[in-house]
mmCIF file with all atom_site columns, C-alpha atoms in Angstrom:
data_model
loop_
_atom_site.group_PDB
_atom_site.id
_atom_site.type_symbol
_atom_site.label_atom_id
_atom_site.label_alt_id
_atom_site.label_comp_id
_atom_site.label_asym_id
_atom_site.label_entity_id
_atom_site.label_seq_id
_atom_site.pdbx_PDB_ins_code
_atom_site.Cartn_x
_atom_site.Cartn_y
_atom_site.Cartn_z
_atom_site.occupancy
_atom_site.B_iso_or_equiv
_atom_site.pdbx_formal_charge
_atom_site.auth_seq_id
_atom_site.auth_comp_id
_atom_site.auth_asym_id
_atom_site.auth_atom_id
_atom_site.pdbx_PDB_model_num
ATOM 1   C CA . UNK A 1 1   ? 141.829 87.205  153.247 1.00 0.00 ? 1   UNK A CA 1
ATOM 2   C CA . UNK A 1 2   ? 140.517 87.169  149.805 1.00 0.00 ? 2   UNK A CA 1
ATOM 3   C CA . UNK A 1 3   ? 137.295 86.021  150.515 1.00 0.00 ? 3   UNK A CA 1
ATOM 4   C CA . UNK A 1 4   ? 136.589 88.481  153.240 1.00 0.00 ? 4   UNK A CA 1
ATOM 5   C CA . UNK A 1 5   ? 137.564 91.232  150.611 1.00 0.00 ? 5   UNK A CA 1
ATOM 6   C CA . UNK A 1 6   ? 135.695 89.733  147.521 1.00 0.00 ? 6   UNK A CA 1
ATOM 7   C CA . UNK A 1 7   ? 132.356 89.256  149.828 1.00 0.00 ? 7   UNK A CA 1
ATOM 8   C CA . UNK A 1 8   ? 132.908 92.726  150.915 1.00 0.00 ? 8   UNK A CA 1
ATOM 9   C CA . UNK A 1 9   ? 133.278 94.400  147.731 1.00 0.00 ? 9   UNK A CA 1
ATOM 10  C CA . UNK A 1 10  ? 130.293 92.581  147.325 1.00 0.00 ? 10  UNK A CA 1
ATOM 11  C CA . UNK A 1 11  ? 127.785 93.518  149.988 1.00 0.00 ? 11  UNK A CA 1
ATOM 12  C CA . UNK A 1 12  ? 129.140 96.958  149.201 1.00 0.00 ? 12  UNK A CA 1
ATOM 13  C CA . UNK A 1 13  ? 127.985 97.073  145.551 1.00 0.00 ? 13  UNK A CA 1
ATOM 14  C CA . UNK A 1 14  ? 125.041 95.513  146.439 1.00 0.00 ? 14  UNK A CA 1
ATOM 15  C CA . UNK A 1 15  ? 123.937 98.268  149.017 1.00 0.00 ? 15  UNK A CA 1
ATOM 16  C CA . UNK A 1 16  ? 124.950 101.122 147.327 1.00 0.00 ? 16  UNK A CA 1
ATOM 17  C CA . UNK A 1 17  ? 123.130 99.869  143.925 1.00 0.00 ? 17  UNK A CA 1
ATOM 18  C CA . UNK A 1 18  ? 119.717 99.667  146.392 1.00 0.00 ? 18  UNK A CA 1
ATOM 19  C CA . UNK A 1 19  ? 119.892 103.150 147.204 1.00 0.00 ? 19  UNK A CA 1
ATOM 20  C CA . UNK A 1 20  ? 116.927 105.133 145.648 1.00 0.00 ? 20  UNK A CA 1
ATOM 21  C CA . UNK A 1 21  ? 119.172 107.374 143.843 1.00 0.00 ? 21  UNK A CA 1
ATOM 22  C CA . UNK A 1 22  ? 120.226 104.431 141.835 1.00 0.00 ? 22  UNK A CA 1
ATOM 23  C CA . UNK A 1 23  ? 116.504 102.701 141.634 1.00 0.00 ? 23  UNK A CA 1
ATOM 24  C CA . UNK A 1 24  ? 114.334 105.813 141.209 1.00 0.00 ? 24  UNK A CA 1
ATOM 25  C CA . UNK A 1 25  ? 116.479 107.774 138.273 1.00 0.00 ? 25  UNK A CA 1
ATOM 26  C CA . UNK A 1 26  ? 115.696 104.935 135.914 1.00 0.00 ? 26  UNK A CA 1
ATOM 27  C CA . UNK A 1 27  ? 119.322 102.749 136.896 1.00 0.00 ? 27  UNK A CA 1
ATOM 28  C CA . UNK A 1 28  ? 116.489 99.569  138.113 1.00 0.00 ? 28  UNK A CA 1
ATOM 29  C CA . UNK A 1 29  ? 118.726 97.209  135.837 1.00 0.00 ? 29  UNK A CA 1
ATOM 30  C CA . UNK A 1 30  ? 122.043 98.175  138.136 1.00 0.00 ? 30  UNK A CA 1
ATOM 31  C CA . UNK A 1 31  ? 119.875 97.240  141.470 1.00 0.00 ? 31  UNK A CA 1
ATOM 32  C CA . UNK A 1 32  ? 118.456 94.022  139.744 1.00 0.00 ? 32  UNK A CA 1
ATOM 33  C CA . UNK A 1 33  ? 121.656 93.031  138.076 1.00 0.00 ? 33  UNK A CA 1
ATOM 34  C CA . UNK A 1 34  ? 123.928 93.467  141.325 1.00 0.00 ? 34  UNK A CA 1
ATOM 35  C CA . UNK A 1 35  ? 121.195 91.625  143.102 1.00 0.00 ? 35  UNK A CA 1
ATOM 36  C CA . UNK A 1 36  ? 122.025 88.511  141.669 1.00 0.00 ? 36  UNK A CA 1
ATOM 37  C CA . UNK A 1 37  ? 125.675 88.656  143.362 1.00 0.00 ? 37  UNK A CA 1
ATOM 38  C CA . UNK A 1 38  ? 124.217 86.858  145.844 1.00 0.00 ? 38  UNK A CA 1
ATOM 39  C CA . UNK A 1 39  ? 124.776 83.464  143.679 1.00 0.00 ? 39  UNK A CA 1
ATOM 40  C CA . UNK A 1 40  ? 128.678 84.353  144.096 1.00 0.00 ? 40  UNK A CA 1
ATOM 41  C CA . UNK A 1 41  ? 127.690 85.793  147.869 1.00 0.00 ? 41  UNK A CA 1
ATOM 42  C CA . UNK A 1 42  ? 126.591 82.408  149.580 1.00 0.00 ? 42  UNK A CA 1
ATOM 43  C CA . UNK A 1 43  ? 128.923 79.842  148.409 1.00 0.00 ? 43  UNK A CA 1
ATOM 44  C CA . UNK A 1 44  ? 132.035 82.511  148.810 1.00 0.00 ? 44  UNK A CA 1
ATOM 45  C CA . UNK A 1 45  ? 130.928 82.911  152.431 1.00 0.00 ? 45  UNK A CA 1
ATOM 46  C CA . UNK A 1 46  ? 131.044 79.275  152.900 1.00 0.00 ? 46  UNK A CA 1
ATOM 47  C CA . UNK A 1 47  ? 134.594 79.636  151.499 1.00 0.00 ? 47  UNK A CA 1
ATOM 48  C CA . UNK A 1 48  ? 135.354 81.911  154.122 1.00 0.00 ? 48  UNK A CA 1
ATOM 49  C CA . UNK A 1 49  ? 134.135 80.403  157.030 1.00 0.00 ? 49  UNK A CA 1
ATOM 50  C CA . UNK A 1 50  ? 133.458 76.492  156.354 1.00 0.00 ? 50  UNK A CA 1
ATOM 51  C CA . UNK A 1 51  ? 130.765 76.284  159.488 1.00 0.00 ? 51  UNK A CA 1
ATOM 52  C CA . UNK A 1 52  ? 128.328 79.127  158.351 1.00 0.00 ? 52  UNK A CA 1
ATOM 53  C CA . UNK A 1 53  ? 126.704 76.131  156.275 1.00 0.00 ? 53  UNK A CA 1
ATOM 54  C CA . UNK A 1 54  ? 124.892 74.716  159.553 1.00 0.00 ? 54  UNK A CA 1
ATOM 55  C CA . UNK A 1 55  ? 123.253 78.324  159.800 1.00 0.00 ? 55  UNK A CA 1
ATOM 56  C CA . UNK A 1 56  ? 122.197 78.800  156.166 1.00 0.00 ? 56  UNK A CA 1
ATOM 57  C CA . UNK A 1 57  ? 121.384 75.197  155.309 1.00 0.00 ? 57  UNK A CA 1
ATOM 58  C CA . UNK A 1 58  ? 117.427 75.327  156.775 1.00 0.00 ? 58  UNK A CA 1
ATOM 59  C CA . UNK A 1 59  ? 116.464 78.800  154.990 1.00 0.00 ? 59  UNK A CA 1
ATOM 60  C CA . UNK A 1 60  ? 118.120 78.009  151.706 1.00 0.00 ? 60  UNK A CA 1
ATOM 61  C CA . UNK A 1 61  ? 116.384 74.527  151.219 1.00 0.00 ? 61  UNK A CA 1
ATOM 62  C CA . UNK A 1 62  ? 113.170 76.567  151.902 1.00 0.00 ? 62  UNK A CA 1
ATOM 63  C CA . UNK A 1 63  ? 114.394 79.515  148.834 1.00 0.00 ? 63  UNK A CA 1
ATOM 64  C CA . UNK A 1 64  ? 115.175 76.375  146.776 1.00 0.00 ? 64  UNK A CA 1
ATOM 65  C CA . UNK A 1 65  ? 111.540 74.983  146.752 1.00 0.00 ? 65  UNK A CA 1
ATOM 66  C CA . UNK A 1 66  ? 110.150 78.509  146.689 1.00 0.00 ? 66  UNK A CA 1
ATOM 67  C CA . UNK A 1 67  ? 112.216 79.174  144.222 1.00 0.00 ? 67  UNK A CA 1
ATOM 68  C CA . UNK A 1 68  ? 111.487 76.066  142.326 1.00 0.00 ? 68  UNK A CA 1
ATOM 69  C CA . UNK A 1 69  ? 107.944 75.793  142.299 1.00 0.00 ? 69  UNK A CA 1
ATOM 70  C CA . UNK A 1 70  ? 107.341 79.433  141.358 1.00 0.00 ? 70  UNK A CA 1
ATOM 71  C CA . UNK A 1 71  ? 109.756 78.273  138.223 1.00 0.00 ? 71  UNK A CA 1
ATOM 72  C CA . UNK A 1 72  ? 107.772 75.594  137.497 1.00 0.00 ? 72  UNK A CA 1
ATOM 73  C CA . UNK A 1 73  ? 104.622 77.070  137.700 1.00 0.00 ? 73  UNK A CA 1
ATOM 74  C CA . UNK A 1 74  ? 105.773 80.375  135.533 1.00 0.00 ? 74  UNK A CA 1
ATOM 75  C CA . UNK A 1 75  ? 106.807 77.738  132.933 1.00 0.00 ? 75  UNK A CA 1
ATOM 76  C CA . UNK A 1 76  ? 103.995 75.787  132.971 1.00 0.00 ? 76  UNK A CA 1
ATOM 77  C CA . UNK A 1 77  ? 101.167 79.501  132.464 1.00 0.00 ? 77  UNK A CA 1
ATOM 78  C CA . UNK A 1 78  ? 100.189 79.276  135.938 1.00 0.00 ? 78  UNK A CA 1
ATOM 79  C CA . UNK A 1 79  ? 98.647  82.846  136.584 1.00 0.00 ? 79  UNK A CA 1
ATOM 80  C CA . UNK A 1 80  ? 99.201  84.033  133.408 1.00 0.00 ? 80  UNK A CA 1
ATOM 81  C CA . UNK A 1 81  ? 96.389  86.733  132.738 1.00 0.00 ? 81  UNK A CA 1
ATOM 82  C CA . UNK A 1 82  ? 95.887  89.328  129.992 1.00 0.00 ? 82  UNK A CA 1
ATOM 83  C CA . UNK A 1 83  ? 94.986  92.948  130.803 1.00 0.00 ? 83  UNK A CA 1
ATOM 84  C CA . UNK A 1 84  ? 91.030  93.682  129.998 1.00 0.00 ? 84  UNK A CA 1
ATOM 85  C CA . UNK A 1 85  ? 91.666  97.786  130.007 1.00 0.00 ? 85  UNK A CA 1
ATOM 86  C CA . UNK A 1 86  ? 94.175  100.759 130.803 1.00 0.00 ? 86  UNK A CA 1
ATOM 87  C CA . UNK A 1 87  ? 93.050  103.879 132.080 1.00 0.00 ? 87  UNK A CA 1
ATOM 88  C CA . UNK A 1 88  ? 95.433  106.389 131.901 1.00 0.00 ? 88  UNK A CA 1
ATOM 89  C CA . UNK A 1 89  ? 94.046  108.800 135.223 1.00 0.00 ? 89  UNK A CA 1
ATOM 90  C CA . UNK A 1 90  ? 95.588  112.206 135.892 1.00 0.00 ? 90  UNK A CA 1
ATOM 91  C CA . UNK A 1 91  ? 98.951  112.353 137.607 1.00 0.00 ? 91  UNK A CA 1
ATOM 92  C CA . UNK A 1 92  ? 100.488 110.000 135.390 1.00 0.00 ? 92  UNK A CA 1
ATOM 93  C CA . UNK A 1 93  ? 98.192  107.151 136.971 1.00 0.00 ? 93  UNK A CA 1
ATOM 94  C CA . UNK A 1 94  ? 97.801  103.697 134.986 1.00 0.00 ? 94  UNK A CA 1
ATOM 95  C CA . UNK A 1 95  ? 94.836  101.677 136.244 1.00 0.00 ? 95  UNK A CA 1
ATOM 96  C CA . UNK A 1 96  ? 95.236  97.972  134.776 1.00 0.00 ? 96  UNK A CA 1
ATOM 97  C CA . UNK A 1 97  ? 92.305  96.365  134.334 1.00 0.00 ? 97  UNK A CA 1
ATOM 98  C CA . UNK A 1 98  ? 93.235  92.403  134.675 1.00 0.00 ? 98  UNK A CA 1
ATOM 99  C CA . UNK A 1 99  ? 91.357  89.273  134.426 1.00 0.00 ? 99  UNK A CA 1
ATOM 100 C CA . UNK A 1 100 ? 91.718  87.386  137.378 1.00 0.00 ? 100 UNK A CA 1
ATOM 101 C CA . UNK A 1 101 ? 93.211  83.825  137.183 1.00 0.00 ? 101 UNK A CA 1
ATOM 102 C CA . UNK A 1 102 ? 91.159  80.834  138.409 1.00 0.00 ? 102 UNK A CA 1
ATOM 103 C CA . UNK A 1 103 ? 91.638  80.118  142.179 1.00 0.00 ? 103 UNK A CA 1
ATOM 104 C CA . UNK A 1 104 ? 93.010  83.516  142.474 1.00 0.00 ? 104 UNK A CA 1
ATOM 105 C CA . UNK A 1 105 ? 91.683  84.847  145.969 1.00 0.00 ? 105 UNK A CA 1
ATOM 106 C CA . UNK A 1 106 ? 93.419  88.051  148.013 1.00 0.00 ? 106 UNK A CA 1
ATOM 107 C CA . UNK A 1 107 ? 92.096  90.190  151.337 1.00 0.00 ? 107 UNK A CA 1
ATOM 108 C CA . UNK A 1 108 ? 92.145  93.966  151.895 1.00 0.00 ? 108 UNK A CA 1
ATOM 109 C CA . UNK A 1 109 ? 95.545  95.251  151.114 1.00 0.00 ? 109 UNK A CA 1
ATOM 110 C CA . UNK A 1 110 ? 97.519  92.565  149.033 1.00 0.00 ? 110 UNK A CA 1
ATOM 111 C CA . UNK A 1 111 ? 99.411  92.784  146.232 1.00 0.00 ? 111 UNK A CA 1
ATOM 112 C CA . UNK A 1 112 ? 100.849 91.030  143.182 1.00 0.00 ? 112 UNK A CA 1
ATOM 113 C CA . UNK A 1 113 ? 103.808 90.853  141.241 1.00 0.00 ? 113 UNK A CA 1
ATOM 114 C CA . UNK A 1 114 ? 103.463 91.470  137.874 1.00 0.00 ? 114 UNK A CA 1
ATOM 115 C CA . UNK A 1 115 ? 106.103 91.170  134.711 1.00 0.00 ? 115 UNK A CA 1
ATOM 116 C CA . UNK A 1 116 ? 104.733 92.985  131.366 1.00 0.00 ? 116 UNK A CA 1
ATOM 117 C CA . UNK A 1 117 ? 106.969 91.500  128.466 1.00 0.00 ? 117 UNK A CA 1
ATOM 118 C CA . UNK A 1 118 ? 105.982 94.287  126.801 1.00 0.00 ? 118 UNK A CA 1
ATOM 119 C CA . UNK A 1 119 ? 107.419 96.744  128.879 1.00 0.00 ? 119 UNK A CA 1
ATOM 120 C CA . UNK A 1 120 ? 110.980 94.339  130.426 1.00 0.00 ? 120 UNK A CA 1
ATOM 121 C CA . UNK A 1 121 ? 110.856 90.631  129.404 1.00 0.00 ? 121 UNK A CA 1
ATOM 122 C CA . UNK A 1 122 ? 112.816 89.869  132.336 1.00 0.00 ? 122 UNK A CA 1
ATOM 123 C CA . UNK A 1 123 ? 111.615 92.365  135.274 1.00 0.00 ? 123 UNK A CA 1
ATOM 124 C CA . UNK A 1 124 ? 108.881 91.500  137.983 1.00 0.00 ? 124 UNK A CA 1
ATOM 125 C CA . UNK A 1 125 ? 107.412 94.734  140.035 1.00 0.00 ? 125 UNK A CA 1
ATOM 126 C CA . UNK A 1 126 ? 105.279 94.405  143.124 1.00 0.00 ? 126 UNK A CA 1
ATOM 127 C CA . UNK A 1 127 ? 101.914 96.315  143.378 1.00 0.00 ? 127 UNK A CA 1
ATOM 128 C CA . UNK A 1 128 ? 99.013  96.985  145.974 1.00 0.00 ? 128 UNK A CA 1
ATOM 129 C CA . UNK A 1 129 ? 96.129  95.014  144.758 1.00 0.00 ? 129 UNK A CA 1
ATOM 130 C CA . UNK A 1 130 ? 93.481  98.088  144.316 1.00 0.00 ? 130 UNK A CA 1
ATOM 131 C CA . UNK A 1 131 ? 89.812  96.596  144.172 1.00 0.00 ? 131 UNK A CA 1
ATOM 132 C CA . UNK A 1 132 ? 87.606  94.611  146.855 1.00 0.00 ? 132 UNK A CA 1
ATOM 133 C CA . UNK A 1 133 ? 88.099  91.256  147.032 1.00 0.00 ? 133 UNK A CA 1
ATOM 134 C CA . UNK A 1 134 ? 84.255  90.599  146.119 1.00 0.00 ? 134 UNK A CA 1
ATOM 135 C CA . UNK A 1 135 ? 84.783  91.406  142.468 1.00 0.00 ? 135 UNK A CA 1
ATOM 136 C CA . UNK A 1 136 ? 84.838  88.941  140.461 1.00 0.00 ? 136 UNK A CA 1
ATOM 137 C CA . UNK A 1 137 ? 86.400  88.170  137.273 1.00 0.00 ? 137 UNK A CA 1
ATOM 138 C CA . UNK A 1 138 ? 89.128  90.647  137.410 1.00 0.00 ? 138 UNK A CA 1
ATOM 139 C CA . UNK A 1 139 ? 91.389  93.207  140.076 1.00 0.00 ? 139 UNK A CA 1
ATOM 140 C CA . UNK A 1 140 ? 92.926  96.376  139.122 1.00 0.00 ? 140 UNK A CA 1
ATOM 141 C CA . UNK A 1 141 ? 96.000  98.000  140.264 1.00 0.00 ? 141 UNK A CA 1
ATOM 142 C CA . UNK A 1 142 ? 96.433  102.374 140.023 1.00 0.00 ? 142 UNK A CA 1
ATOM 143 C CA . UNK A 1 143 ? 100.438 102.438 138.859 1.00 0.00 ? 143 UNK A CA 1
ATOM 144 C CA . UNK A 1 144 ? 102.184 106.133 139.449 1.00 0.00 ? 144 UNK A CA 1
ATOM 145 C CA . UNK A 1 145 ? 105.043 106.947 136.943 1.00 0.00 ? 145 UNK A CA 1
ATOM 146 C CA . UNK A 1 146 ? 107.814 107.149 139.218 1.00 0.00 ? 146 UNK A CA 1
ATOM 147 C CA . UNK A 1 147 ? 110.534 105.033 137.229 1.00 0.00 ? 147 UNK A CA 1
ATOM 148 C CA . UNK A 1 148 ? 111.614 103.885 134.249 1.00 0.00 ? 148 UNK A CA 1
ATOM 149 C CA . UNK A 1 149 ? 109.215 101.005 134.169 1.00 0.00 ? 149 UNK A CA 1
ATOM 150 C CA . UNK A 1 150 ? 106.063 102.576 135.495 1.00 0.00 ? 150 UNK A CA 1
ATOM 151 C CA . UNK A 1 151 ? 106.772 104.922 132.851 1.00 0.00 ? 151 UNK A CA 1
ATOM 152 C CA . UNK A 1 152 ? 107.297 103.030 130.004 1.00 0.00 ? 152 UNK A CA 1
ATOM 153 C CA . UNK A 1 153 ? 103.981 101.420 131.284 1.00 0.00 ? 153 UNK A CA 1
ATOM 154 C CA . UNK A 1 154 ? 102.390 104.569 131.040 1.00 0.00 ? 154 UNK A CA 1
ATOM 155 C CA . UNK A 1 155 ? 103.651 105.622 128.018 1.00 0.00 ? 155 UNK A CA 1
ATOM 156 C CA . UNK A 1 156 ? 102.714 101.949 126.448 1.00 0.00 ? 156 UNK A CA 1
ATOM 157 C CA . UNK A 1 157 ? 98.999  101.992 127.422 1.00 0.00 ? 157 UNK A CA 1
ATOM 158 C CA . UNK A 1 158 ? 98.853  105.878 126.165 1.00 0.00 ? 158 UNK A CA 1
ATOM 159 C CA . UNK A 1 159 ? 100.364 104.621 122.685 1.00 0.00 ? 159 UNK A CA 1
ATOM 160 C CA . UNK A 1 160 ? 97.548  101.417 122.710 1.00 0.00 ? 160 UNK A CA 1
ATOM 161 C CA . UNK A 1 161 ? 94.863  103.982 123.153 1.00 0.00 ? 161 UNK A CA 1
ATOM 162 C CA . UNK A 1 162 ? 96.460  106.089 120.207 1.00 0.00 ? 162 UNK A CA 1
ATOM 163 C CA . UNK A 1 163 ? 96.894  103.116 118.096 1.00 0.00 ? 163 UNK A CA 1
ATOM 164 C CA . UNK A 1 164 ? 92.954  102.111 118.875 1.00 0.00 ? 164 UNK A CA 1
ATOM 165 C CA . UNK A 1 165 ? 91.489  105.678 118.069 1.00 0.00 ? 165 UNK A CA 1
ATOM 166 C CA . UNK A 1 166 ? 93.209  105.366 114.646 1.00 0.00 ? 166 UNK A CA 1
ATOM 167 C CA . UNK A 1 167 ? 92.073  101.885 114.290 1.00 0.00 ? 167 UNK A CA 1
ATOM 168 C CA . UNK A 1 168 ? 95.156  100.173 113.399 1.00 0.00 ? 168 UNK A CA 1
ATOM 169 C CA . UNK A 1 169 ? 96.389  96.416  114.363 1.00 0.00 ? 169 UNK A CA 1
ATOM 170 C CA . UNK A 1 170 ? 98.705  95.775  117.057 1.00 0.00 ? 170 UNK A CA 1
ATOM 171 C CA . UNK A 1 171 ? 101.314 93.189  116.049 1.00 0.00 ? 171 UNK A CA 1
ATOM 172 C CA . UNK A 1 172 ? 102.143 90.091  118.434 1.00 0.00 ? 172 UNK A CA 1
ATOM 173 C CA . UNK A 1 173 ? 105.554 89.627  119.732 1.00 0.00 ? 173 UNK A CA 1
ATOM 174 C CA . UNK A 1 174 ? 107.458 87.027  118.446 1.00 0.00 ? 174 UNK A CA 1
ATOM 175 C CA . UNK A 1 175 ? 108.263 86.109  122.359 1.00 0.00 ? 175 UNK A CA 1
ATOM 176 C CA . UNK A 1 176 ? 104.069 85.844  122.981 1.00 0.00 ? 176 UNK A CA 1
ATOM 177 C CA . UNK A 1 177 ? 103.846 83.259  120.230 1.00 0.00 ? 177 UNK A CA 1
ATOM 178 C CA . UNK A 1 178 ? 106.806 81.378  120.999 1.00 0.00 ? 178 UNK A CA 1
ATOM 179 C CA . UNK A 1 179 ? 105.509 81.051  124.421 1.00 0.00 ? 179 UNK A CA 1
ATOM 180 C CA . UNK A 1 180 ? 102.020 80.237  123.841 1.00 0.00 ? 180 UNK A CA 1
ATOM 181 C CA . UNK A 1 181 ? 103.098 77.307  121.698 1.00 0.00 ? 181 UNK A CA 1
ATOM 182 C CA . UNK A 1 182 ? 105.130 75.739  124.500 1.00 0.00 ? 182 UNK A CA 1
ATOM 183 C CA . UNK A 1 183 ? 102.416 76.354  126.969 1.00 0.00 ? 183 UNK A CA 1
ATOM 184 C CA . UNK A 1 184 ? 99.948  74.858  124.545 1.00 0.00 ? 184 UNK A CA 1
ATOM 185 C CA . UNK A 1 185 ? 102.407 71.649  124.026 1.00 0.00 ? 185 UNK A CA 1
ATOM 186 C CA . UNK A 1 186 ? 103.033 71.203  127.770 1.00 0.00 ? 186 UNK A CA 1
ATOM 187 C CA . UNK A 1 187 ? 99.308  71.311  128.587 1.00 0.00 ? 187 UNK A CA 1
ATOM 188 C CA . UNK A 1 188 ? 98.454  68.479  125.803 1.00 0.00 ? 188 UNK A CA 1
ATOM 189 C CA . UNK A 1 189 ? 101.157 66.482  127.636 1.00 0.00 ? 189 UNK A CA 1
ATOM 190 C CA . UNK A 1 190 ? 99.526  67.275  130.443 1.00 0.00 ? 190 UNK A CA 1
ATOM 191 C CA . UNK A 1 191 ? 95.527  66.295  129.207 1.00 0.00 ? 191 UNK A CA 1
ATOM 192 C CA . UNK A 1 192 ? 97.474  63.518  128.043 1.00 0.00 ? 192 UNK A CA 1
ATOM 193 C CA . UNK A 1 193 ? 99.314  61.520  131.104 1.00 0.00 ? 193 UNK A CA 1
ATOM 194 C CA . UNK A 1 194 ? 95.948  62.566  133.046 1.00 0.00 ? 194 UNK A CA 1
ATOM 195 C CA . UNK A 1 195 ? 93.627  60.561  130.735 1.00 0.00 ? 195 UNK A CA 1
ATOM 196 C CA . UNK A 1 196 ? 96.350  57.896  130.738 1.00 0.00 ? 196 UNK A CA 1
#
């Protein structure tokens, strides 16, 4: 059956791609990449047996809104913070200093995603929130270089700190200033259809 096969190959590629081997030795665009077989996975398993729809209907309407509403609220700036200080700490340690977003609240133990476009445009890396909930106005996270985006991290704040002793200018991304003008447009549209 060609389905069976195809959806085999795969499950395979995906597993062996989420190995550490392949994530820790600075491969994390084969294990992201290959995870996004699953958009041929689902509807080729449907293929190959027409019923498994009844059984995957319920979860994947809840991904869809997930999915959807944490699209909409990336494109609309919603949690979008800036980073207050880097500390580069023995070890090849990062501590981020961030500002903490309005109505942002965590407990004892959570953690955040965070995407640098700085460091990947496109990548989002979980991380143990590090300081107690009571402070306010911003949360910190202690980042070990252990891959190829921790490290790049590392080696980013280390050149800021470097470019800050000299005293030079640090040049904004075309990508920041692009974005920040559609964020700024979408909220006027916004101030807009609430004062109407």
């Amino acid at each position: 059956n060609p389905t069976g096969l195809t959806l085999l190959v795969i499950l395979t590629t995906i597993f062996i791609c989420a190995l550490p081997f392949i994530r820790r030795t600075g491969h994390f665009h084969a294990f992201y990449f290959t995870h996004l077989l699953y958009s041929a996975f689902f509807p080729l398993l449907i293929l190959h047996a027409p019923t498994y729809w009844i059984w995957i209907i319920v979860p994947g309407l809840i991904w869809l809104v997930e999915m959807t509403i944490r699209l909409v609220k990336m494109c609309l700036g919603a949690g979008n913070t800036t980073i207050k200080a880097g500390v580069i700490l023995p070890s090849k340690v990062t501590n981020l200093v961030i500002q903490r977003p309005p109505g942002f609240n965590f407990s004892a133990g959570d953690w955040v995603f965070i995407k640098i476009p700085a460091v990947a445009s496109h990548e989002w890396h979980p991380f143990t929130i590090s300081s107690a909930p009571e402070v306010h106005g911003h949360f910190t996270l202690h980042i070990r270089s252990v891959g190829q985006w921790t490290t790049t991290l590392h080696n980013l704040i280390k050149e800021e700190h470097e470019r800050m002793i000299k005293g030079l200018k640090r040049k904004e991304p075309t990508y920041n200033k692009i974005q920040g003008s559609i964020r700024r447009k979408v909220q006027s549209v916004k101030h807009f259809v609430t004062q109407v």
